[in-house]
Amino acid sequence: MAKVLSGWKARRYAVALLNTSIKANTLDLVESEVKALAEMLSHSPQLVKFLSQPLVPFSEKERRMRQWLENRISPITLNFLLTIVKHKRIEAFDQIIRIFTELVREYRGETVAEVISAVPLTDTEREMAIQRLQEITGKKVLLNEKVDPSIIGGMLIIVGDKLLDLSLKGHLERIREQLRQVFVATGE
């Protein structure tokens, strides 16, 4: 699914799905269903090809999707998928769902923090990081943990477009830069 929609077009579909799901009080269900559909489509290039095929009439695509998915997913999710296919946007499904997921997190007051550490975090470190980040952001924090031994020690924390470098490698690089500035200023 390589097709990319302009940001506002993809966002329009995502916002419509969010609003419909909230009004129907089915946000959790719809979120899990569209994520499962995105996973299924990412592993089914033939299905994506069929759904994006201009020579196959929409009525045939709709008939088959209803046959496959009716009573397996909610009417909201099925209608959303049908709308995406009807408007020839199936190849941008992943992009729309990524934006939808961001909107859902925003609606719930959640944010994702990427934590990169030299070794896996202990439960205590994880809880302390979550607690401190929740205090700073004022939102519920979901951690996405990665291990990168090259940072030597400490951690890097990325929340949105902000980076907090608490790594030993970063600290050493800042010291090196300060020393370089001192030597440049003294002419050595």
PDB file of C-alpha atoms in Angstrom:
ATOM      1  CA  MET A   1       0.000   0.000   0.000  1.00  0.00           C
ATOM      2  CA  ALA A   2       2.278   2.710  -1.263  1.00  0.00           C
ATOM      3  CA  LYS A   3      -0.214   5.402  -2.235  1.00  0.00           C
ATOM      4  CA  VAL A   4      -0.040   8.512  -0.066  1.00  0.00           C
ATOM      5  CA  LEU A   5      -2.878  10.994   0.344  1.00  0.00           C
ATOM      6  CA  SER A   6      -2.296  14.612   1.131  1.00  0.00           C
ATOM      7  CA  GLY A   7      -2.353  15.117   4.886  1.00  0.00           C
ATOM      8  CA  TRP A   8      -5.692  16.888   4.984  1.00  0.00           C
ATOM      9  CA  LYS A   9      -7.426  14.250   2.855  1.00  0.00           C
ATOM     10  CA  ALA A  10      -6.215  11.367   5.010  1.00  0.00           C
ATOM     11  CA  ARG A  11      -7.066  13.360   8.134  1.00  0.00           C
ATOM     12  CA  ARG A  12     -10.595  13.988   6.834  1.00  0.00           C
ATOM     13  CA  TYR A  13     -11.276  10.235   6.648  1.00  0.00           C
ATOM     14  CA  ALA A  14      -9.659   9.645  10.050  1.00  0.00           C
ATOM     15  CA  VAL A  15     -11.671  12.434  11.708  1.00  0.00           C
ATOM     16  CA  ALA A  16     -14.909  11.129  10.203  1.00  0.00           C
ATOM     17  CA  LEU A  17     -14.187   7.638  11.566  1.00  0.00           C
ATOM     18  CA  LEU A  18     -13.286   9.049  14.985  1.00  0.00           C
ATOM     19  CA  ASN A  19     -16.447  11.173  15.228  1.00  0.00           C
ATOM     20  CA  THR A  20     -18.708   8.346  14.064  1.00  0.00           C
ATOM     21  CA  SER A  21     -17.106   5.907  16.533  1.00  0.00           C
ATOM     22  CA  ILE A  22     -17.431   8.338  19.441  1.00  0.00           C
ATOM     23  CA  LYS A  23     -21.088   9.084  18.649  1.00  0.00           C
ATOM     24  CA  ALA A  24     -21.870   5.365  18.490  1.00  0.00           C
ATOM     25  CA  ASN A  25     -19.832   4.699  21.661  1.00  0.00           C
ATOM     26  CA  THR A  26     -17.787   2.070  19.810  1.00  0.00           C
ATOM     27  CA  LEU A  27     -14.362   3.731  19.710  1.00  0.00           C
ATOM     28  CA  ASP A  28     -12.439   0.846  21.326  1.00  0.00           C
ATOM     29  CA  LEU A  29     -14.095  -1.720  19.072  1.00  0.00           C
ATOM     30  CA  VAL A  30     -13.582   0.279  15.874  1.00  0.00           C
ATOM     31  CA  GLU A  31      -9.975   1.029  16.796  1.00  0.00           C
ATOM     32  CA  SER A  32      -9.152  -2.658  17.243  1.00  0.00           C
ATOM     33  CA  GLU A  33     -11.029  -3.616  14.061  1.00  0.00           C
ATOM     34  CA  VAL A  34      -9.305  -1.077  11.800  1.00  0.00           C
ATOM     35  CA  LYS A  35      -5.911  -2.040  13.218  1.00  0.00           C
ATOM     36  CA  ALA A  36      -6.692  -5.693  12.451  1.00  0.00           C
ATOM     37  CA  LEU A  37      -7.846  -4.727   8.940  1.00  0.00           C
ATOM     38  CA  ALA A  38      -4.650  -2.735   8.376  1.00  0.00           C
ATOM     39  CA  GLU A  39      -2.615  -5.765   9.466  1.00  0.00           C
ATOM     40  CA  MET A  40      -4.641  -8.051   7.200  1.00  0.00           C
ATOM     41  CA  LEU A  41      -4.257  -5.716   4.207  1.00  0.00           C
ATOM     42  CA  SER A  42      -0.514  -5.370   4.783  1.00  0.00           C
ATOM     43  CA  HIS A  43      -0.211  -9.170   4.433  1.00  0.00           C
ATOM     44  CA  SER A  44      -2.648  -9.470   1.518  1.00  0.00           C
ATOM     45  CA  PRO A  45      -1.294  -7.611  -1.518  1.00  0.00           C
ATOM     46  CA  GLN A  46      -3.677  -9.584  -3.741  1.00  0.00           C
ATOM     47  CA  LEU A  47      -6.668  -8.309  -1.788  1.00  0.00           C
ATOM     48  CA  VAL A  48      -5.410  -4.722  -2.014  1.00  0.00           C
ATOM     49  CA  LYS A  49      -4.868  -5.209  -5.733  1.00  0.00           C
ATOM     50  CA  PHE A  50      -8.424  -6.519  -6.137  1.00  0.00           C
ATOM     51  CA  LEU A  51      -9.930  -3.671  -4.075  1.00  0.00           C
ATOM     52  CA  SER A  52      -7.996  -1.041  -6.017  1.00  0.00           C
ATOM     53  CA  GLN A  53      -8.617  -2.602  -9.441  1.00  0.00           C
ATOM     54  CA  PRO A  54     -10.486  -0.034 -11.574  1.00  0.00           C
ATOM     55  CA  LEU A  55     -11.884  -2.703 -13.930  1.00  0.00           C
ATOM     56  CA  VAL A  56     -13.805  -4.400 -11.108  1.00  0.00           C
ATOM     57  CA  PRO A  57     -17.030  -2.489 -10.437  1.00  0.00           C
ATOM     58  CA  PHE A  58     -17.540  -1.187  -6.904  1.00  0.00           C
ATOM     59  CA  SER A  59     -20.751  -3.221  -6.616  1.00  0.00           C
ATOM     60  CA  GLU A  60     -18.713  -6.430  -6.984  1.00  0.00           C
ATOM     61  CA  LYS A  61     -16.131  -5.260  -4.441  1.00  0.00           C
ATOM     62  CA  GLU A  62     -18.910  -4.304  -2.025  1.00  0.00           C
ATOM     63  CA  ARG A  63     -20.655  -7.668  -2.467  1.00  0.00           C
ATOM     64  CA  ARG A  64     -17.455  -9.576  -1.716  1.00  0.00           C
ATOM     65  CA  MET A  65     -16.486  -7.412   1.263  1.00  0.00           C
ATOM     66  CA  ARG A  66     -19.933  -7.790   2.787  1.00  0.00           C
ATOM     67  CA  GLN A  67     -19.733 -11.545   2.172  1.00  0.00           C
ATOM     68  CA  TRP A  68     -16.281 -11.723   3.866  1.00  0.00           C
ATOM     69  CA  LEU A  69     -16.752  -9.243   6.672  1.00  0.00           C
ATOM     70  CA  GLU A  70     -20.417  -8.797   7.545  1.00  0.00           C
ATOM     71  CA  ASN A  71     -21.078 -10.132  11.049  1.00  0.00           C
ATOM     72  CA  ARG A  72     -17.300 -10.223  11.648  1.00  0.00           C
ATOM     73  CA  ILE A  73     -16.784  -6.487  12.079  1.00  0.00           C
ATOM     74  CA  SER A  74     -19.023  -3.675  13.221  1.00  0.00           C
ATOM     75  CA  PRO A  75     -21.213  -1.839  10.688  1.00  0.00           C
ATOM     76  CA  ILE A  76     -19.212   1.357  11.303  1.00  0.00           C
ATOM     77  CA  THR A  77     -15.928  -0.327  10.383  1.00  0.00           C
ATOM     78  CA  LEU A  78     -17.455  -2.077   7.378  1.00  0.00           C
ATOM     79  CA  ASN A  79     -19.017   1.149   6.094  1.00  0.00           C
ATOM     80  CA  PHE A  80     -15.721   2.963   6.601  1.00  0.00           C
ATOM     81  CA  LEU A  81     -13.875   0.308   4.595  1.00  0.00           C
ATOM     82  CA  LEU A  82     -16.514   0.455   1.853  1.00  0.00           C
ATOM     83  CA  THR A  83     -16.182   4.240   1.713  1.00  0.00           C
ATOM     84  CA  ILE A  84     -12.408   3.983   1.412  1.00  0.00           C
ATOM     85  CA  VAL A  85     -12.727   1.474  -1.426  1.00  0.00           C
ATOM     86  CA  LYS A  86     -15.485   3.430  -3.185  1.00  0.00           C
ATOM     87  CA  HIS A  87     -13.349   6.582  -3.184  1.00  0.00           C
ATOM     88  CA  LYS A  88     -10.287   4.641  -4.396  1.00  0.00           C
ATOM     89  CA  ARG A  89      -8.269   5.205  -1.216  1.00  0.00           C
ATOM     90  CA  ILE A  90      -7.543   1.614  -0.164  1.00  0.00           C
ATOM     91  CA  GLU A  91      -3.835   1.989  -0.939  1.00  0.00           C
ATOM     92  CA  ALA A  92      -3.701   4.826   1.623  1.00  0.00           C
ATOM     93  CA  PHE A  93      -5.483   2.788   4.326  1.00  0.00           C
ATOM     94  CA  ASP A  94      -2.359   2.518   6.527  1.00  0.00           C
ATOM     95  CA  GLN A  95      -1.823   6.269   6.383  1.00  0.00           C
ATOM     96  CA  ILE A  96      -5.447   6.966   7.327  1.00  0.00           C
ATOM     97  CA  ILE A  97      -5.296   4.496  10.221  1.00  0.00           C
ATOM     98  CA  ARG A  98      -2.029   6.001  11.527  1.00  0.00           C
ATOM     99  CA  ILE A  99      -3.721   9.407  11.661  1.00  0.00           C
ATOM    100  CA  PHE A 100      -6.838   7.843  13.202  1.00  0.00           C
ATOM    101  CA  THR A 101      -4.686   6.226  15.919  1.00  0.00           C
ATOM    102  CA  GLU A 102      -3.034   9.587  16.675  1.00  0.00           C
ATOM    103  CA  LEU A 103      -6.463  11.230  16.925  1.00  0.00           C
ATOM    104  CA  VAL A 104      -7.725   8.480  19.235  1.00  0.00           C
ATOM    105  CA  ARG A 105      -4.724   8.991  21.536  1.00  0.00           C
ATOM    106  CA  GLU A 106      -5.286  12.733  21.500  1.00  0.00           C
ATOM    107  CA  TYR A 107      -8.984  12.226  22.295  1.00  0.00           C
ATOM    108  CA  ARG A 108      -8.086   9.961  25.238  1.00  0.00           C
ATOM    109  CA  GLY A 109      -5.442  12.360  26.523  1.00  0.00           C
ATOM    110  CA  GLU A 110      -2.622   9.930  25.774  1.00  0.00           C
ATOM    111  CA  THR A 111       0.824  10.472  24.331  1.00  0.00           C
ATOM    112  CA  VAL A 112       3.538   8.074  23.245  1.00  0.00           C
ATOM    113  CA  ALA A 113       7.045   8.414  24.610  1.00  0.00           C
ATOM    114  CA  GLU A 114       9.851   6.560  22.921  1.00  0.00           C
ATOM    115  CA  VAL A 115      12.490   5.566  25.462  1.00  0.00           C
ATOM    116  CA  ILE A 116      15.836   4.371  24.172  1.00  0.00           C
ATOM    117  CA  SER A 117      18.133   2.869  26.784  1.00  0.00           C
ATOM    118  CA  ALA A 118      21.436   1.019  26.718  1.00  0.00           C
ATOM    119  CA  VAL A 119      19.877  -1.967  28.511  1.00  0.00           C
ATOM    120  CA  PRO A 120      16.232  -2.946  28.993  1.00  0.00           C
ATOM    121  CA  LEU A 121      14.423  -0.891  31.633  1.00  0.00           C
ATOM    122  CA  THR A 122      13.572  -2.529  34.928  1.00  0.00           C
ATOM    123  CA  ASP A 123       9.961  -2.395  36.116  1.00  0.00           C
ATOM    124  CA  THR A 124      10.926   0.285  38.646  1.00  0.00           C
ATOM    125  CA  GLU A 125      12.666   2.427  36.007  1.00  0.00           C
ATOM    126  CA  ARG A 126       9.703   2.013  33.661  1.00  0.00           C
ATOM    127  CA  GLU A 127       7.212   3.084  36.352  1.00  0.00           C
ATOM    128  CA  MET A 128       9.382   6.079  37.348  1.00  0.00           C
ATOM    129  CA  ALA A 129       9.754   7.172  33.712  1.00  0.00           C
ATOM    130  CA  ILE A 130       6.014   6.913  33.090  1.00  0.00           C
ATOM    131  CA  GLN A 131       5.174   8.789  36.296  1.00  0.00           C
ATOM    132  CA  ARG A 132       7.652  11.606  35.586  1.00  0.00           C
ATOM    133  CA  LEU A 133       6.597  11.936  31.938  1.00  0.00           C
ATOM    134  CA  GLN A 134       2.924  12.056  32.956  1.00  0.00           C
ATOM    135  CA  GLU A 135       3.742  14.878  35.366  1.00  0.00           C
ATOM    136  CA  ILE A 136       5.584  16.779  32.629  1.00  0.00           C
ATOM    137  CA  THR A 137       3.073  16.216  29.805  1.00  0.00           C
ATOM    138  CA  GLY A 138      -0.147  16.163  31.812  1.00  0.00           C
ATOM    139  CA  LYS A 139      -1.214  13.168  29.709  1.00  0.00           C
ATOM    140  CA  LYS A 140      -1.318   9.422  30.122  1.00  0.00           C
ATOM    141  CA  VAL A 141       1.997   8.164  28.746  1.00  0.00           C
ATOM    142  CA  LEU A 142       2.401   4.998  26.699  1.00  0.00           C
ATOM    143  CA  LEU A 143       6.028   3.860  26.517  1.00  0.00           C
ATOM    144  CA  ASN A 144       7.603   2.505  23.380  1.00  0.00           C
ATOM    145  CA  GLU A 145      10.879   1.001  24.597  1.00  0.00           C
ATOM    146  CA  LYS A 146      13.971   0.341  22.497  1.00  0.00           C
ATOM    147  CA  VAL A 147      17.442  -0.846  23.449  1.00  0.00           C
ATOM    148  CA  ASP A 148      20.523   0.737  21.861  1.00  0.00           C
ATOM    149  CA  PRO A 149      23.824  -0.175  23.542  1.00  0.00           C
ATOM    150  CA  SER A 150      25.613   2.629  21.637  1.00  0.00           C
ATOM    151  CA  ILE A 151      24.218   5.240  24.056  1.00  0.00           C
ATOM    152  CA  ILE A 152      26.437   3.595  26.724  1.00  0.00           C
ATOM    153  CA  GLY A 153      24.147   4.379  29.668  1.00  0.00           C
ATOM    154  CA  GLY A 154      21.138   6.456  30.659  1.00  0.00           C
ATOM    155  CA  MET A 155      18.364   7.014  28.141  1.00  0.00           C
ATOM    156  CA  LEU A 156      16.969   9.119  25.337  1.00  0.00           C
ATOM    157  CA  ILE A 157      13.317  10.115  25.640  1.00  0.00           C
ATOM    158  CA  ILE A 158      11.345  11.320  22.634  1.00  0.00           C
ATOM    159  CA  VAL A 159       7.842  12.725  23.126  1.00  0.00           C
ATOM    160  CA  GLY A 160       6.316  14.209  20.015  1.00  0.00           C
ATOM    161  CA  ASP A 161       8.969  16.454  18.493  1.00  0.00           C
ATOM    162  CA  LYS A 162      10.919  16.898  21.739  1.00  0.00           C
ATOM    163  CA  LEU A 163      14.091  15.005  22.635  1.00  0.00           C
ATOM    164  CA  LEU A 164      15.451  14.678  26.153  1.00  0.00           C
ATOM    165  CA  ASP A 165      18.986  13.283  26.012  1.00  0.00           C
ATOM    166  CA  LEU A 166      19.859  11.729  29.364  1.00  0.00           C
ATOM    167  CA  SER A 167      22.366   9.319  27.834  1.00  0.00           C
ATOM    168  CA  LEU A 168      25.983   8.969  28.869  1.00  0.00           C
ATOM    169  CA  LYS A 169      26.994   9.260  25.220  1.00  0.00           C
ATOM    170  CA  GLY A 170      25.111  12.564  24.910  1.00  0.00           C
ATOM    171  CA  HIS A 171      26.655  13.856  28.127  1.00  0.00           C
ATOM    172  CA  LEU A 172      30.169  12.969  26.911  1.00  0.00           C
ATOM    173  CA  GLU A 173      29.501  14.653  23.556  1.00  0.00           C
ATOM    174  CA  ARG A 174      28.367  17.850  25.329  1.00  0.00           C
ATOM    175  CA  ILE A 175      31.514  17.834  27.490  1.00  0.00           C
ATOM    176  CA  ARG A 176      33.679  17.325  24.382  1.00  0.00           C
ATOM    177  CA  GLU A 177      31.939  20.258  22.662  1.00  0.00           C
ATOM    178  CA  GLN A 178      32.462  22.492  25.719  1.00  0.00           C
ATOM    179  CA  LEU A 179      36.149  21.565  25.817  1.00  0.00           C
ATOM    180  CA  ARG A 180      36.466  22.261  22.096  1.00  0.00           C
ATOM    181  CA  GLN A 181      34.913  25.716  22.637  1.00  0.00           C
ATOM    182  CA  VAL A 182      37.362  26.427  25.483  1.00  0.00           C
ATOM    183  CA  PHE A 183      40.361  25.452  23.344  1.00  0.00           C
ATOM    184  CA  VAL A 184      39.102  27.482  20.390  1.00  0.00           C
ATOM    185  CA  ALA A 185      38.516  30.523  22.617  1.00  0.00           C
ATOM    186  CA  THR A 186      42.026  30.311  24.120  1.00  0.00           C
ATOM    187  CA  GLY A 187      43.610  29.808  20.713  1.00  0.00           C
ATOM    188  CA  GLU A 188      45.160  26.428  21.394  1.00  0.00           C
TER     189      GLU A 188
END
